């Protein structure tokens, strides 16, 4: 057999379908007798619907029906064990408006234009309207553990202890060097190019739902609970996704509306969420405020670490961003406290956004680490090397495979870090002030349950089928590579079937865990099929495989995580107020890399997103109406090609055999982690301004 295909930079097998426009995304599907639905969103964020006037719109050309609380049919609130959903309350459940844009009616018409026009003519009157609680303007210095509960007591902020060891307060008081700072990350909105969309069909018994989802199986389970039908009566299809970034992990209210309307009308209903609605009704990364206190001996030994996070949640959810996820195990210290609390806002439910928890969390803790290094007058790379733990002190178990030190040293070498002069503004090139900063990062690695079926055909072709998704990251290609590796069959003779709940149940595309999850199931299935082939000359032989979850394990034997280091150079020109990220060097320890090209693509995309998190992205809410006001791609600023830095990506490629036999941990979110704090530290090095509230707007640098 030829050399292994594992690790090779093979191009994605679905690439030609995508560049030729042949790949069908959710809203590309058209069904016979299909009608179009456009939801009407509330124009207030806190109040009650007094009256809904629908007659005018109902009489407009092409309008078929206007759905509201009174005529949508019965919907059920899913119990938590049905599956994951952030806004669990079904649409139109009561008269209370809890956030701007909350759906209050649904116009269905023969054409999209007619439905859009109809939606403009639905008249809603409101009562008991009060000023929305969109953003309590807590100044960072008042965000302490006690302030969180005192200031926000009316909002029931409850502080939960996430992790604790030793006595952090006592060690802090006794230490010679300490820092105490509060960091803020703003609300950010997922803006995948593909809008959320649902196309629902109901034949009197079976719901067929084409959905923009990162998790077909969960979507089916939740929708069956909401619609009150058995799971086998719901089929979810998602063949291609124009990215999701976490925003498409769990079902949202528009999908329920489309399904319920299709049930009432007995016609297929297509609903595509608008870009404006994407800012209102399908989740966002919530605002966080994090106080970090660290102390050290003069030699840099970390003596205590306290990380206390507060995040915004919606009025009906308990969304916990889990900012302290990486804090308990990342660096060694005997005294630690990590807490989390939520505050209620009149905003739509937050949801996971690429690297939820750890990414905003690492902005706080890695920024604080840089501030501690400055206070100690120790190089930030050296400080991190000094506090490398022997084992996971949180769970008191060994690491499965941790090469963080090598990420730091190799990254420093590739970047040229030894040339750095620490004084503020001391480095210049071509008349531009340079700032060099760095940060470390970590991300969880685990497996979800997965089942797979592999067929070997007598004509030398093969098929692998699994009910997972490719959200644009390369899962089609990884699945084909696994079959190719075991059989020697060429990639173009392997058919990959995914994105359908009729297939064996596969994992969610979340947490960068699909690759690690599917390996055991697919390898087992293909080996079973090969065995069957030995004794049979049937046209088709097949095998099945199953992989078990490690995610959420109660007593893991090993601490399994990915690691990385980010080194950043910014260029700063105060004369023209121009800040650029020139280059990023990143070294990633994500286990064995299955496909170099797609892994690199994931990391590069995440780095570009990290520039956006550091410099540009934030959702503004109007304090009067509660409306996200920059709800379009002109006013919501994101990284463009012109803003993208030069990127140098290296994978260490040490297999992590505790996770699966190939040792792959999965790659994606780890690339975003550490970017924002590295940029913030580089900006400080260039300008002397420490920005603790993202994004790093130019104004913050000029106000000095
Ligand atoms: Mo990712 S936020 O788990 O899609």
XYZ file of C-alpha atoms and ligand atoms in Angstrom:
708
model
C 0.000 0.000 0.000
C 1.143 3.550 -0.697
C 2.249 5.978 2.004
C -0.309 6.958 4.646
C -2.877 9.540 3.612
C -3.265 10.613 7.239
C -1.620 13.983 7.752
C -1.365 14.801 4.077
C -2.531 18.171 2.773
C -5.170 16.726 0.425
C -7.677 19.287 -0.902
C -11.260 19.055 0.276
C -13.284 16.570 -1.752
C -16.346 18.849 -1.708
C -14.332 21.785 -3.060
C -15.385 21.434 -6.725
C -19.077 21.286 -5.725
C -18.678 24.493 -3.774
C -16.764 26.547 -6.293
C -19.109 25.454 -9.091
C -22.218 26.403 -7.114
C -23.467 22.811 -7.203
C -23.387 22.271 -3.431
C -26.901 22.823 -2.105
C -27.110 24.905 1.026
C -30.309 24.912 3.084
C -31.979 27.870 1.371
C -31.031 26.481 -2.082
C -33.624 23.731 -1.735
C -36.954 24.319 -3.474
C -39.962 22.090 -2.957
C -43.159 21.947 -4.937
C -45.961 24.237 -3.689
C -43.480 25.913 -1.369
C -44.471 29.166 0.321
C -42.384 31.825 2.062
C -42.501 32.932 5.672
C -41.260 36.217 7.105
C -41.391 36.774 10.866
C -42.389 40.049 12.503
C -40.111 41.091 15.355
C -40.988 43.149 18.427
C -40.009 46.834 18.327
C -39.540 46.958 22.092
C -37.357 44.921 24.441
C -39.377 44.958 27.643
C -43.166 45.040 27.784
C -46.254 43.246 26.614
C -48.268 42.877 23.427
C -51.567 44.732 23.836
C -52.951 44.077 20.359
C -51.983 42.593 17.050
C -53.741 43.959 13.959
C -53.375 41.508 11.071
C -56.358 42.207 8.782
C -54.555 44.778 6.612
C -51.625 42.481 5.946
C -53.894 39.457 5.535
C -55.716 41.238 2.660
C -52.510 42.004 0.767
C -51.680 40.246 -2.525
C -50.259 36.759 -2.136
C -50.577 36.656 1.637
C -51.839 33.238 2.698
C -51.891 33.379 6.468
C -50.624 35.351 9.410
C -49.685 33.207 12.350
C -49.667 34.358 15.958
C -50.341 32.900 19.382
C -53.923 32.118 18.546
C -53.497 30.021 15.396
C -50.032 28.447 15.276
C -51.084 25.142 16.823
C -49.680 23.568 19.956
C -45.995 23.748 20.750
C -44.267 22.322 23.808
C -41.380 23.591 25.834
C -38.743 20.841 25.524
C -37.492 19.322 28.749
C -33.734 19.659 29.300
C -33.144 15.975 28.527
C -34.702 16.379 25.062
C -31.488 18.055 23.942
C -29.699 21.378 23.748
C -31.561 24.613 23.050
C -30.752 28.090 24.378
C -34.105 29.831 23.944
C -36.236 26.952 25.128
C -39.464 28.916 25.253
C -41.397 28.166 22.048
C -42.212 31.207 19.882
C -45.468 33.080 20.677
C -45.601 31.325 24.050
C -46.996 34.350 25.907
C -47.601 38.108 25.452
C -44.418 39.187 27.185
C -41.643 40.777 25.151
C -38.239 40.120 26.671
C -35.917 41.326 23.925
C -35.986 43.479 20.826
C -36.783 41.463 17.715
C -38.562 38.655 19.578
C -40.958 37.147 17.059
C -44.582 38.182 17.555
C -46.154 37.071 14.262
C -45.340 35.171 11.072
C -46.520 36.194 7.615
C -46.738 33.458 4.993
C -47.190 34.335 1.324
C -46.781 32.888 -2.164
C -43.548 34.823 -2.715
C -40.786 36.109 -0.480
C -41.504 39.696 -1.562
C -45.197 39.401 -0.724
C -44.398 37.966 2.697
C -41.868 40.725 3.356
C -44.387 43.400 2.384
C -47.081 41.741 4.478
C -44.799 41.678 7.524
C -44.405 45.450 7.284
C -48.171 45.859 7.619
C -48.735 43.803 10.753
C -49.472 46.380 13.456
C -48.395 45.648 16.996
C -49.334 47.811 19.961
C -47.576 47.379 23.250
C -48.307 48.068 26.913
C -46.330 48.105 30.160
C -43.324 49.181 28.147
C -40.364 50.002 30.368
C -36.761 50.876 29.702
C -34.963 47.684 28.776
C -32.187 46.420 30.942
C -29.715 46.069 28.128
C -26.428 46.915 29.705
C -25.963 47.980 33.291
C -23.018 50.230 32.841
C -20.823 48.790 35.532
C -17.474 50.475 35.437
C -14.812 47.783 35.401
C -13.406 48.798 38.773
C -16.707 48.052 40.495
C -16.997 44.571 39.106
C -15.924 42.508 42.030
C -17.355 39.373 43.425
C -19.305 41.323 46.015
C -20.213 44.100 43.607
C -21.642 41.554 41.259
C -24.068 40.426 43.889
C -24.656 43.845 45.472
C -25.040 46.004 42.406
C -26.991 43.388 40.554
C -28.877 41.914 43.457
C -32.244 42.872 41.922
C -31.257 40.794 38.939
C -30.483 37.763 41.059
C -26.844 37.349 40.160
C -25.807 34.209 41.960
C -22.104 33.490 42.276
C -21.108 29.902 41.606
C -17.807 28.451 42.631
C -16.241 26.753 39.597
C -12.966 25.612 41.131
C -11.084 26.180 44.364
C -7.886 24.982 45.937
C -5.670 26.285 48.762
C -6.309 29.775 50.120
C -5.942 32.296 47.314
C -6.798 35.313 49.450
C -4.198 34.548 52.114
C -1.487 33.764 49.553
C -2.310 36.961 47.673
C -1.941 39.100 50.809
C 1.361 37.452 51.673
C 2.935 37.794 48.215
C 5.391 40.533 47.243
C 4.096 41.024 43.684
C 0.419 41.207 42.797
C -1.966 42.484 40.200
C -5.725 43.073 40.413
C -7.452 44.035 37.186
C -10.841 43.725 35.527
C -11.270 42.859 31.868
C -14.342 43.264 29.697
C -15.292 41.560 26.456
C -18.286 42.968 24.553
C -21.262 41.222 23.011
C -20.224 39.843 19.630
C -22.581 38.584 16.942
C -21.970 35.512 14.775
C -21.924 36.574 11.158
C -21.448 33.513 8.997
C -21.960 34.414 5.345
C -24.874 31.968 5.154
C -27.975 33.265 6.916
C -29.914 30.962 9.214
C -32.643 29.234 7.245
C -35.327 26.567 7.584
C -37.323 24.765 4.964
C -40.062 22.695 6.570
C -42.228 20.057 4.975
C -45.028 18.122 6.670
C -46.898 15.280 4.976
C -49.448 14.733 7.733
C -47.130 12.472 9.668
C -43.490 13.133 8.884
C -41.658 16.443 9.260
C -38.740 16.874 6.844
C -36.742 19.875 7.984
C -33.877 21.338 5.957
C -31.975 23.338 8.544
C -28.824 25.389 8.867
C -27.603 23.332 11.795
C -24.304 22.191 13.271
C -26.080 19.254 14.905
C -28.734 17.303 12.974
C -29.354 14.686 15.674
C -29.842 17.222 18.469
C -32.034 19.279 16.165
C -34.288 16.296 15.489
C -34.529 15.431 19.192
C -35.426 18.961 20.247
C -37.868 19.549 17.397
C -39.680 16.290 18.114
C -40.155 17.477 21.709
C -41.342 20.947 20.658
C -43.711 19.610 17.993
C -44.912 16.788 20.225
C -44.217 13.948 17.794
C -41.968 10.868 18.055
C -38.362 11.290 16.962
C -38.838 8.979 14.002
C -41.407 11.443 12.641
C -38.771 14.155 12.269
C -35.997 14.099 9.696
C -33.311 16.783 9.583
C -31.211 17.412 6.468
C -28.139 19.646 6.250
C -25.647 18.866 3.498
C -23.576 22.069 3.395
C -23.239 24.893 5.874
C -21.929 28.370 5.130
C -20.295 28.299 8.564
C -21.885 28.608 11.962
C -19.249 29.503 14.573
C -21.516 28.066 17.273
C -24.543 30.166 16.319
C -26.046 27.213 14.456
C -25.392 24.575 17.118
C -28.855 24.575 18.673
C -32.384 25.175 17.323
C -33.792 28.717 17.283
C -37.351 29.980 17.161
C -37.485 30.573 13.390
C -37.073 26.820 12.769
C -40.004 26.064 15.037
C -42.089 28.719 13.266
C -41.385 27.200 9.846
C -42.259 23.692 11.040
C -45.445 24.824 12.796
C -46.554 26.847 9.766
C -45.929 23.877 7.445
C -48.028 21.740 9.790
C -50.936 24.204 9.677
C -50.796 24.924 5.925
C -49.826 21.442 4.659
C -47.411 23.188 2.297
C -43.616 23.426 2.482
C -42.543 26.666 4.197
C -39.226 28.395 3.636
C -37.968 30.917 6.174
C -34.638 32.702 5.752
C -33.601 34.915 8.646
C -32.447 38.388 7.574
C -29.030 39.766 8.481
C -30.728 42.215 10.857
C -32.606 39.373 12.549
C -29.317 37.487 12.877
C -28.366 40.140 15.461
C -31.601 39.696 17.403
C -32.910 36.147 17.505
C -30.184 33.563 16.927
C -27.731 34.102 19.756
C -24.511 35.996 20.257
C -21.353 35.844 22.346
C -22.364 37.526 25.591
C -20.637 40.435 27.263
C -18.292 39.365 30.063
C -16.624 41.163 32.948
C -13.800 39.343 34.608
C -11.767 40.303 37.632
C -8.371 38.624 37.796
C -6.109 38.718 40.806
C -2.691 37.099 40.619
C 0.285 37.096 42.920
C 3.830 35.804 42.630
C 7.142 35.432 44.364
C 9.892 37.656 43.011
C 11.254 34.736 40.967
C 7.927 34.524 39.138
C 6.417 31.552 40.950
C 2.655 32.000 40.805
C 1.383 31.984 44.397
C -2.303 32.664 43.795
C -4.830 33.109 41.025
C -8.410 34.316 41.330
C -10.628 34.582 38.259
C -14.157 35.862 38.853
C -16.404 36.206 35.826
C -19.820 37.721 35.294
C -21.623 37.284 31.983
C -24.860 38.588 30.526
C -27.746 36.193 30.024
C -31.241 36.642 28.583
C -34.324 36.972 30.779
C -35.383 33.349 30.316
C -32.068 31.523 30.180
C -29.207 30.830 32.559
C -26.496 31.084 29.940
C -23.133 30.458 31.588
C -20.211 31.498 29.400
C -17.821 29.481 31.584
C -14.955 31.973 31.232
C -12.906 30.090 33.790
C -12.812 26.874 31.810
C -9.052 26.824 31.168
C -7.993 28.652 34.325
C -7.833 25.772 36.848
C -5.389 23.566 34.900
C -3.470 25.905 32.591
C -0.765 27.134 34.980
C 0.513 25.681 38.223
C -0.469 27.358 41.474
C -1.446 25.973 44.862
C -4.020 28.667 45.583
C -6.862 29.234 43.187
C -10.441 30.419 43.022
C -12.620 30.519 39.910
C -16.204 31.748 40.065
C -18.990 32.520 37.615
C -22.169 34.592 37.796
C -24.849 35.697 35.346
C -26.796 38.928 35.034
C -30.179 39.132 33.335
C -30.623 41.418 30.353
C -33.429 42.200 27.901
C -31.448 40.635 25.078
C -31.920 37.460 23.093
C -30.343 34.393 24.597
C -26.573 34.253 24.213
C -25.086 31.083 22.769
C -21.755 29.440 22.088
C -19.481 31.423 19.798
C -16.219 29.977 18.559
C -14.212 29.017 21.616
C -16.981 29.837 24.106
C -15.747 30.393 27.639
C -12.058 29.819 27.224
C -11.606 32.488 24.540
C -13.000 35.466 26.499
C -11.574 33.847 29.638
C -8.068 33.677 28.191
C -8.307 37.315 27.120
C -8.581 38.152 30.830
C -6.123 35.677 32.319
C -3.442 35.920 29.595
C -3.651 39.732 29.658
C -3.258 39.558 33.437
C -0.293 37.256 33.002
C 1.352 39.846 30.785
C 0.696 42.503 33.414
C 2.189 40.234 36.070
C 5.308 39.691 33.929
C 5.719 43.466 33.661
C 5.309 43.885 37.416
C 7.925 41.181 37.952
C 10.206 42.457 35.169
C 10.356 38.920 33.798
C 9.954 38.050 30.115
C 6.354 36.832 29.548
C 7.530 33.651 27.819
C 9.882 32.855 30.695
C 7.143 33.514 33.252
C 4.913 30.983 31.537
C 7.679 28.393 31.306
C 8.349 28.864 35.027
C 4.776 28.006 35.984
C 4.319 24.896 33.876
C 2.424 22.372 36.037
C 3.497 18.731 36.328
C -0.090 17.521 36.233
C -3.644 18.853 36.119
C -3.903 20.358 39.623
C -7.651 20.857 39.286
C -8.550 17.203 38.797
C -5.280 15.853 40.216
C -4.645 13.657 37.192
C -1.845 13.561 34.587
C -2.047 15.318 31.241
C -2.511 12.929 28.321
C -0.141 14.813 26.043
C 0.876 18.380 26.838
C 3.544 20.191 24.823
C 2.780 23.748 25.822
C 6.426 24.495 26.657
C 7.449 23.547 23.148
C 4.685 25.791 21.720
C 6.223 28.659 23.677
C 9.876 27.994 22.844
C 9.345 27.112 19.193
C 6.980 30.057 18.733
C 9.522 32.416 20.297
C 12.202 31.052 17.990
C 10.126 31.326 14.822
C 9.023 34.833 15.752
C 12.488 36.090 16.702
C 11.325 36.932 20.214
C 14.903 37.146 21.574
C 15.297 40.409 19.608
C 12.529 42.059 21.638
C 13.449 45.114 23.708
C 10.919 45.416 26.541
C 10.713 49.221 26.898
C 7.443 50.779 25.634
C 7.724 52.079 22.079
C 11.381 51.074 21.878
C 11.107 49.069 18.668
C 10.771 50.810 15.318
C 10.958 49.794 11.703
C 10.577 52.026 8.636
C 9.383 54.865 10.838
C 6.620 52.766 12.393
C 6.493 51.826 16.071
C 6.345 48.080 16.563
C 4.748 46.249 19.460
C 5.496 42.612 20.205
C 3.198 40.615 22.416
C 2.425 36.995 23.080
C -0.080 34.786 24.869
C -0.684 31.126 25.480
C -3.861 29.209 24.832
C -5.629 25.971 25.556
C -8.815 24.263 24.436
C -10.598 21.116 25.540
C -10.409 17.871 23.580
C -12.918 15.058 23.933
C -15.157 12.671 22.019
C -18.892 12.544 21.564
C -20.863 9.361 20.855
C -20.684 8.384 17.192
C -21.892 5.572 14.969
C -20.839 4.932 11.383
C -21.561 2.565 8.492
C -19.079 1.717 5.781
C -19.916 -0.109 2.533
C -17.375 -1.728 0.236
C -18.684 -2.216 -3.294
C -17.487 -4.938 -5.656
C -16.579 -2.285 -8.257
C -13.841 -0.998 -5.945
C -15.718 1.992 -4.600
C -16.721 2.631 -0.998
C -19.251 4.622 0.971
C -19.081 5.961 4.517
C -22.263 7.192 6.197
C -22.583 9.046 9.475
C -25.146 11.518 10.819
C -22.691 14.276 11.584
C -22.162 17.495 9.608
C -19.465 19.292 7.646
C -19.810 22.933 8.694
C -17.192 24.030 6.207
C -14.269 22.658 8.177
C -13.432 19.578 6.088
C -15.346 16.703 7.680
C -16.287 15.216 4.273
C -12.600 14.944 3.460
C -11.500 13.621 6.862
C -14.107 10.830 6.648
C -12.912 9.865 3.167
C -9.292 9.913 4.344
C -10.088 7.497 7.177
C -11.637 5.013 4.735
C -8.827 5.514 2.233
C -6.214 4.888 4.906
C -7.734 1.533 5.872
C -8.613 0.287 2.374
C -6.189 1.920 -0.043
C -9.178 3.076 -2.107
C -8.578 6.416 -3.844
C -10.417 9.427 -2.389
C -12.399 10.016 -5.584
C -13.862 6.509 -5.305
C -15.200 7.073 -1.795
C -18.655 8.557 -1.298
C -19.247 10.362 1.983
C -22.818 10.685 3.227
C -23.560 12.945 6.166
C -25.971 15.655 7.319
C -29.103 13.512 7.593
C -30.798 11.971 10.638
C -31.621 8.831 8.640
C -27.901 7.976 8.849
C -26.261 6.376 11.905
C -26.224 9.059 14.649
C -23.074 11.155 14.644
C -21.634 13.916 16.814
C -22.489 17.614 16.890
C -20.077 19.871 15.022
C -19.141 21.738 18.163
C -16.174 22.160 20.410
C -13.813 21.140 17.573
C -14.605 17.526 18.419
C -15.938 15.852 15.272
C -12.622 14.452 14.064
C -11.709 12.934 17.423
C -15.243 11.549 17.779
C -15.632 9.859 14.390
C -12.254 8.092 14.253
C -13.140 5.087 16.468
C -16.534 4.524 14.804
C -15.305 4.816 11.213
C -12.194 2.693 11.720
C -14.247 -0.044 13.359
C -16.856 0.061 10.579
C -14.333 -0.101 7.770
C -12.432 -2.977 9.412
C -15.660 -4.904 9.843
C -16.515 -4.317 6.184
C -13.055 -5.506 5.126
C -13.533 -8.664 7.154
C -16.892 -9.266 5.474
C -15.273 -8.790 2.074
C -12.828 -11.639 2.820
C -15.624 -14.161 2.969
C -18.073 -12.661 0.499
C -18.097 -11.634 -3.131
C -21.478 -9.907 -2.820
C -21.847 -6.617 -4.743
C -21.895 -4.767 -1.427
C -20.550 -5.672 1.986
C -20.800 -3.395 4.971
C -19.641 -2.849 8.518
C -20.775 -0.685 11.401
C -18.817 0.974 14.180
C -19.468 2.803 17.416
C -17.409 5.274 19.413
C -18.196 6.272 22.978
C -18.127 9.741 24.419
C -15.439 10.988 26.774
C -16.980 14.479 26.985
C -18.397 15.133 30.426
C -16.811 12.005 31.913
C -17.106 12.014 35.698
C -13.734 10.536 36.581
C -11.347 10.966 33.657
C -7.952 9.289 33.975
C -6.228 11.976 31.940
C -6.572 15.691 31.393
C -6.962 15.999 27.620
C -6.484 19.427 26.054
C -4.898 21.173 23.118
C -2.360 23.939 23.589
C -0.846 26.752 21.640
C 1.146 29.945 21.698
C 0.444 33.155 19.777
C 3.146 35.704 18.984
C 2.027 38.987 17.470
C 3.598 42.066 15.942
C 1.564 45.246 15.616
C 2.558 48.402 13.801
C 1.458 51.704 15.352
C 1.495 55.114 13.683
C 0.153 57.681 16.174
C 0.513 60.487 13.609
C -2.284 59.026 11.513
C -3.893 56.859 14.226
C -3.220 53.676 12.338
C -2.904 50.326 14.056
C -2.216 47.151 12.142
C -1.516 43.577 13.097
C 1.509 42.865 10.890
C 2.178 39.221 11.587
C 1.229 36.332 13.807
C 3.346 33.293 14.585
C 1.379 30.437 16.085
C 2.407 26.994 17.244
C -0.404 24.538 17.917
C -0.285 21.284 19.882
C -3.531 19.600 18.773
C -2.453 15.974 18.658
C -1.959 14.284 15.321
C -3.052 16.367 12.358
C -5.232 14.381 9.919
C -5.098 16.926 7.102
C -2.444 19.640 7.117
C -4.260 21.821 4.597
C -7.585 21.928 6.384
C -6.033 22.204 9.828
C -3.998 25.191 8.651
C -7.118 26.652 7.070
C -8.907 26.355 10.431
C -6.101 28.050 12.342
C -5.679 30.837 9.790
C -9.412 31.532 9.818
C -9.374 31.621 13.600
C -6.414 34.026 13.642
C -8.276 36.398 11.335
C -11.296 36.120 13.635
C -8.968 36.859 16.563
C -7.895 40.118 14.925
C -11.595 40.998 14.722
C -12.171 40.113 18.368
C -9.178 42.223 19.421
C -9.730 45.284 17.246
C -13.199 45.468 15.738
C -16.122 43.303 16.748
C -18.810 44.481 19.175
C -22.586 44.625 19.123
C -24.087 47.886 20.371
C -27.548 47.924 21.947
C -29.666 51.066 21.924
C -30.354 51.774 25.611
C -33.817 53.186 24.780
C -35.224 50.417 22.591
C -32.884 47.539 23.335
C -32.235 47.133 19.605
C -28.853 45.963 18.379
C -28.056 49.122 16.378
C -25.118 48.036 14.239
C -27.097 45.089 12.900
C -25.643 44.927 9.407
C -22.316 44.132 7.804
C -21.502 47.796 7.183
C -21.712 48.859 10.828
C -20.662 45.622 12.521
C -16.953 45.861 11.821
C -15.075 42.676 11.033
C -11.633 41.806 9.776
C -11.275 42.223 6.023
C -8.540 40.790 3.811
C -6.717 44.105 4.112
C -6.654 43.725 7.907
C -5.408 40.127 7.859
C -1.861 39.695 9.121
C 0.873 37.539 7.691
C 0.413 34.166 9.372
C 2.983 31.523 10.249
C 1.278 28.339 11.469
C 3.140 25.322 12.880
C 1.644 22.098 14.215
C 3.656 20.065 16.701
C 1.841 16.880 15.595
C 2.310 14.708 18.705
C -0.364 11.978 18.643
C -2.598 11.919 21.732
C -3.349 8.209 21.936
C -5.571 8.598 25.000
C -8.260 10.140 22.810
C -8.287 7.781 19.812
C -5.924 5.417 18.052
C -4.725 8.025 15.559
C -4.099 10.548 18.315
C -6.069 13.386 16.692
C -7.574 15.973 19.019
C -9.342 18.151 16.440
C -8.466 21.661 15.309
C -10.505 24.842 15.159
C -11.274 26.947 18.183
C -7.740 26.650 19.593
C -6.589 29.002 16.808
C -8.723 31.855 18.158
C -7.716 31.376 21.778
C -4.863 33.636 22.853
C -4.995 35.955 19.838
C -6.787 38.892 21.506
C -4.569 38.980 24.623
C -1.429 38.649 22.471
C -2.588 41.650 20.407
C -3.531 43.623 23.536
C -0.064 42.955 24.952
C 1.603 43.948 21.672
C -0.454 47.157 21.640
C 0.682 47.901 25.182
C 4.288 47.308 24.147
C 3.900 49.747 21.264
C 1.791 52.446 22.931
C 1.966 52.062 26.688
C -1.827 51.787 26.780
C -3.226 48.635 28.352
C -6.657 48.063 26.897
C -8.685 45.873 29.238
C -12.012 46.359 27.515
C -12.246 44.967 23.998
C -12.209 45.891 21.230
C -8.999 47.945 21.069
C -10.472 50.974 19.346
C -8.091 53.648 18.115
C -9.789 56.184 20.398
C -8.638 54.241 23.429
C -5.046 54.594 22.260
C -5.336 58.312 21.511
C -7.012 59.272 24.771
C -3.769 58.799 26.613
Mo -18.222 25.857 18.211
S -18.683 27.574 19.274
O -18.384 24.701 19.428
O -19.359 25.801 16.953
